[in-house]
Amino acid sequence: MAQYKLVRCRINGRDTETMVDVRASLTDLLRNDFSLTSVKKGCEVGECGACAVLIDGECFNSCIYLAVWADGKEIRTLESLLGPGGELSDIQQAFVDEAAIQCGFCTPGVLMTATEILESGKLYTDEELRKLLSGHLCRCTGYQNILRAVKKTMYQRLGLPLPGAAEASAIS
């Protein structure tokens, strides 16, 4: 017999409450109850990162996070990154500019991890960025374009010149 619990949380800036089966994952809650289809069902065991969302500012694989644990939390999905007029955020635009999107299945989860990285306000090395992004499986890219998009946005947000950018523009 299924048990249900009332879950109150803030999803993409909106206060919500819904009854959930205590066995349901956060992925199921977001997709089925709120039609947030950017949260992808990939491996469903926390290995691929396609379902990554921000919970109180920290990235989690929502497939292994029970929906009842979201009670009282602030949840952000890819949909939260769009501007008020539907414009892309700086990291989304960087993914477009750097051709970091192939089929798009893994992209929402990678973008949420990138958002956590960027919102830290820290300057990371390439090695650190690779490690921070390593929780995502992408079968379409070599990850270089993703790394370049995150790095470019990180430097822009920190108001720093992108290493090598001066040399590249001097050659052009």
Short mmCIF file of C-alpha atoms in Angstrom, two decimals:
data_model
loop_
_atom_site.label_atom_id
_atom_site.label_comp_id
_atom_site.label_asym_id
_atom_site.label_seq_id
_atom_site.Cartn_x
_atom_site.Cartn_y
_atom_site.Cartn_z
CA MET A 1 0.00 0.00 0.00
CA ALA A 2 1.43 3.33 -1.07
CA GLN A 3 1.99 6.07 1.47
CA TYR A 4 1.74 9.70 0.55
CA LYS A 5 3.15 12.85 2.05
CA LEU A 6 2.54 16.53 1.40
CA VAL A 7 5.68 18.19 0.04
CA ARG A 8 6.04 21.96 0.08
CA CYS A 9 8.99 23.40 -1.79
CA ARG A 10 9.98 26.25 -4.06
CA ILE A 11 10.49 25.19 -7.68
CA ASN A 12 12.06 27.68 -10.07
CA GLY A 13 11.02 30.56 -7.84
CA ARG A 14 7.44 29.39 -7.34
CA ASP A 15 6.08 28.05 -4.05
CA THR A 16 4.45 24.66 -4.59
CA GLU A 17 2.78 21.93 -2.63
CA THR A 18 1.77 18.49 -3.79
CA MET A 19 1.06 15.03 -2.44
CA VAL A 20 3.75 12.55 -3.39
CA ASP A 21 4.23 8.84 -3.04
CA VAL A 22 7.02 8.46 -0.48
CA ARG A 23 8.84 6.17 -2.93
CA ALA A 24 8.83 8.70 -5.79
CA SER A 25 12.04 10.31 -6.98
CA LEU A 26 12.46 14.04 -7.37
CA THR A 27 12.83 13.41 -11.11
CA ASP A 28 9.33 11.91 -11.18
CA LEU A 29 7.90 14.79 -9.15
CA LEU A 30 9.44 17.44 -11.42
CA ARG A 31 8.53 15.72 -14.68
CA ASN A 32 5.12 14.27 -13.83
CA ASP A 33 3.65 16.84 -11.45
CA PHE A 34 5.20 20.03 -12.84
CA SER A 35 5.96 19.12 -16.51
CA LEU A 36 9.60 20.15 -16.14
CA THR A 37 10.87 17.94 -18.93
CA SER A 38 14.37 19.41 -18.97
CA VAL A 39 14.98 16.99 -16.09
CA LYS A 40 15.85 13.89 -18.10
CA LYS A 41 15.48 10.27 -17.11
CA GLY A 42 18.75 8.67 -18.06
CA CYS A 43 20.27 5.86 -16.05
CA GLU A 44 17.98 6.33 -13.01
CA VAL A 45 20.81 5.22 -10.69
CA GLY A 46 22.73 8.49 -10.31
CA GLU A 47 25.52 7.75 -12.79
CA CYS A 48 24.82 9.86 -15.90
CA GLY A 49 23.86 13.31 -14.57
CA ALA A 50 21.03 13.89 -17.06
CA CYS A 51 18.64 14.57 -14.18
CA ALA A 52 20.85 17.05 -12.30
CA VAL A 53 19.05 19.90 -10.55
CA LEU A 54 20.08 22.50 -7.99
CA ILE A 55 18.73 21.95 -4.49
CA ASP A 56 19.41 24.90 -2.22
CA GLY A 57 22.22 25.87 -4.61
CA GLU A 58 23.92 22.46 -4.73
CA CYS A 59 23.73 20.06 -7.67
CA PHE A 60 22.13 16.66 -7.10
CA ASN A 61 21.06 13.79 -9.34
CA SER A 62 17.32 13.98 -8.88
CA CYS A 63 16.79 10.33 -9.84
CA ILE A 64 18.30 9.17 -6.54
CA TYR A 65 16.86 12.02 -4.46
CA LEU A 66 13.48 11.18 -2.97
CA ALA A 67 10.76 13.72 -3.65
CA VAL A 68 9.86 13.84 0.06
CA TRP A 69 13.39 15.07 0.83
CA ALA A 70 12.58 18.20 -1.21
CA ASP A 71 10.18 19.41 1.46
CA GLY A 72 11.20 22.94 2.46
CA LYS A 73 13.92 23.13 -0.23
CA GLU A 74 14.50 25.42 -3.17
CA ILE A 75 14.72 23.45 -6.42
CA ARG A 76 16.04 24.87 -9.69
CA THR A 77 15.86 23.21 -13.08
CA LEU A 78 17.09 24.35 -16.48
CA GLU A 79 13.84 26.29 -16.93
CA SER A 80 15.00 28.65 -14.15
CA LEU A 81 17.93 29.87 -16.25
CA LEU A 82 15.83 31.65 -18.87
CA GLY A 83 15.42 35.41 -18.57
CA PRO A 84 11.99 37.05 -18.07
CA GLY A 85 11.54 37.41 -21.83
CA GLY A 86 12.69 33.87 -22.54
CA GLU A 87 16.24 34.94 -23.39
CA LEU A 88 19.05 32.50 -22.80
CA SER A 89 21.33 32.91 -19.80
CA ASP A 90 25.02 33.59 -20.39
CA ILE A 91 25.96 29.92 -19.87
CA GLN A 92 23.22 28.71 -22.22
CA GLN A 93 24.40 31.18 -24.88
CA ALA A 94 27.98 30.03 -24.37
CA PHE A 95 26.88 26.44 -25.02
CA VAL A 96 25.34 27.60 -28.30
CA ASP A 97 28.36 29.74 -29.24
CA GLU A 98 30.88 26.99 -28.46
CA ALA A 99 28.86 24.18 -30.10
CA ALA A 100 28.67 22.39 -26.73
CA ILE A 101 25.25 20.94 -27.57
CA GLN A 102 24.87 17.86 -29.71
CA CYS A 103 21.71 15.78 -29.19
CA GLY A 104 20.81 17.79 -26.08
CA PHE A 105 19.87 14.91 -23.78
CA CYS A 106 22.68 15.49 -21.29
CA THR A 107 22.76 19.26 -21.77
CA PRO A 108 20.24 20.32 -19.09
CA GLY A 109 22.08 18.42 -16.37
CA VAL A 110 25.47 19.71 -17.49
CA LEU A 111 24.10 23.26 -17.53
CA MET A 112 22.84 22.88 -13.96
CA THR A 113 26.27 21.69 -12.79
CA ALA A 114 27.83 24.57 -14.72
CA THR A 115 25.43 26.94 -12.95
CA GLU A 116 26.57 25.66 -9.55
CA ILE A 117 30.21 26.11 -10.62
CA LEU A 118 29.62 29.63 -11.92
CA GLU A 119 27.56 30.76 -8.94
CA SER A 120 30.43 29.85 -6.62
CA GLY A 121 32.25 32.95 -7.90
CA LYS A 122 35.55 31.07 -7.91
CA LEU A 123 38.20 30.86 -10.60
CA TYR A 124 38.88 27.20 -11.41
CA THR A 125 41.70 25.65 -13.40
CA ASP A 126 40.91 23.48 -16.42
CA GLU A 127 41.74 20.41 -14.33
CA GLU A 128 39.33 21.50 -11.58
CA LEU A 129 36.58 22.23 -14.12
CA ARG A 130 37.04 18.78 -15.68
CA LYS A 131 36.67 17.18 -12.26
CA LEU A 132 33.61 19.27 -11.36
CA LEU A 133 31.94 18.38 -14.67
CA SER A 134 32.94 14.71 -14.52
CA GLY A 135 29.58 13.51 -13.16
CA HIS A 136 28.02 13.71 -16.61
CA LEU A 137 28.03 11.18 -19.41
CA CYS A 138 27.71 12.51 -22.93
CA ARG A 139 27.88 10.14 -25.86
CA CYS A 140 27.92 12.86 -28.53
CA THR A 141 30.80 15.18 -27.61
CA GLY A 142 34.43 15.01 -26.61
CA TYR A 143 33.60 17.36 -23.69
CA GLN A 144 36.08 20.00 -24.95
CA ASN A 145 33.34 22.34 -26.20
CA ILE A 146 31.48 22.01 -22.89
CA LEU A 147 34.64 22.81 -20.95
CA ARG A 148 35.33 25.78 -23.22
CA ALA A 149 31.79 27.17 -22.74
CA VAL A 150 31.98 26.90 -18.94
CA LYS A 151 35.47 28.38 -18.83
CA LYS A 152 34.51 31.27 -21.12
CA THR A 153 31.47 32.12 -18.97
CA MET A 154 33.45 31.79 -15.74
CA TYR A 155 36.04 34.31 -16.96
CA GLN A 156 33.32 36.68 -18.22
CA ARG A 157 31.45 36.58 -14.91
CA LEU A 158 34.66 37.21 -12.99
CA GLY A 159 35.53 40.12 -15.30
CA LEU A 160 38.80 38.51 -16.34
CA PRO A 161 40.29 38.17 -19.82
CA LEU A 162 40.12 34.62 -21.15
CA PRO A 163 43.66 33.19 -21.30
CA GLY A 164 44.82 33.01 -24.88
CA ALA A 165 42.08 35.36 -26.11
CA ALA A 166 44.50 38.24 -26.73
CA GLU A 167 46.82 35.99 -28.74
CA ALA A 168 43.89 34.59 -30.76
CA SER A 169 42.54 38.06 -31.65
CA ALA A 170 46.04 39.27 -32.57
CA ILE A 171 46.37 36.40 -35.07
CA SER A 172 42.98 37.09 -36.71
#
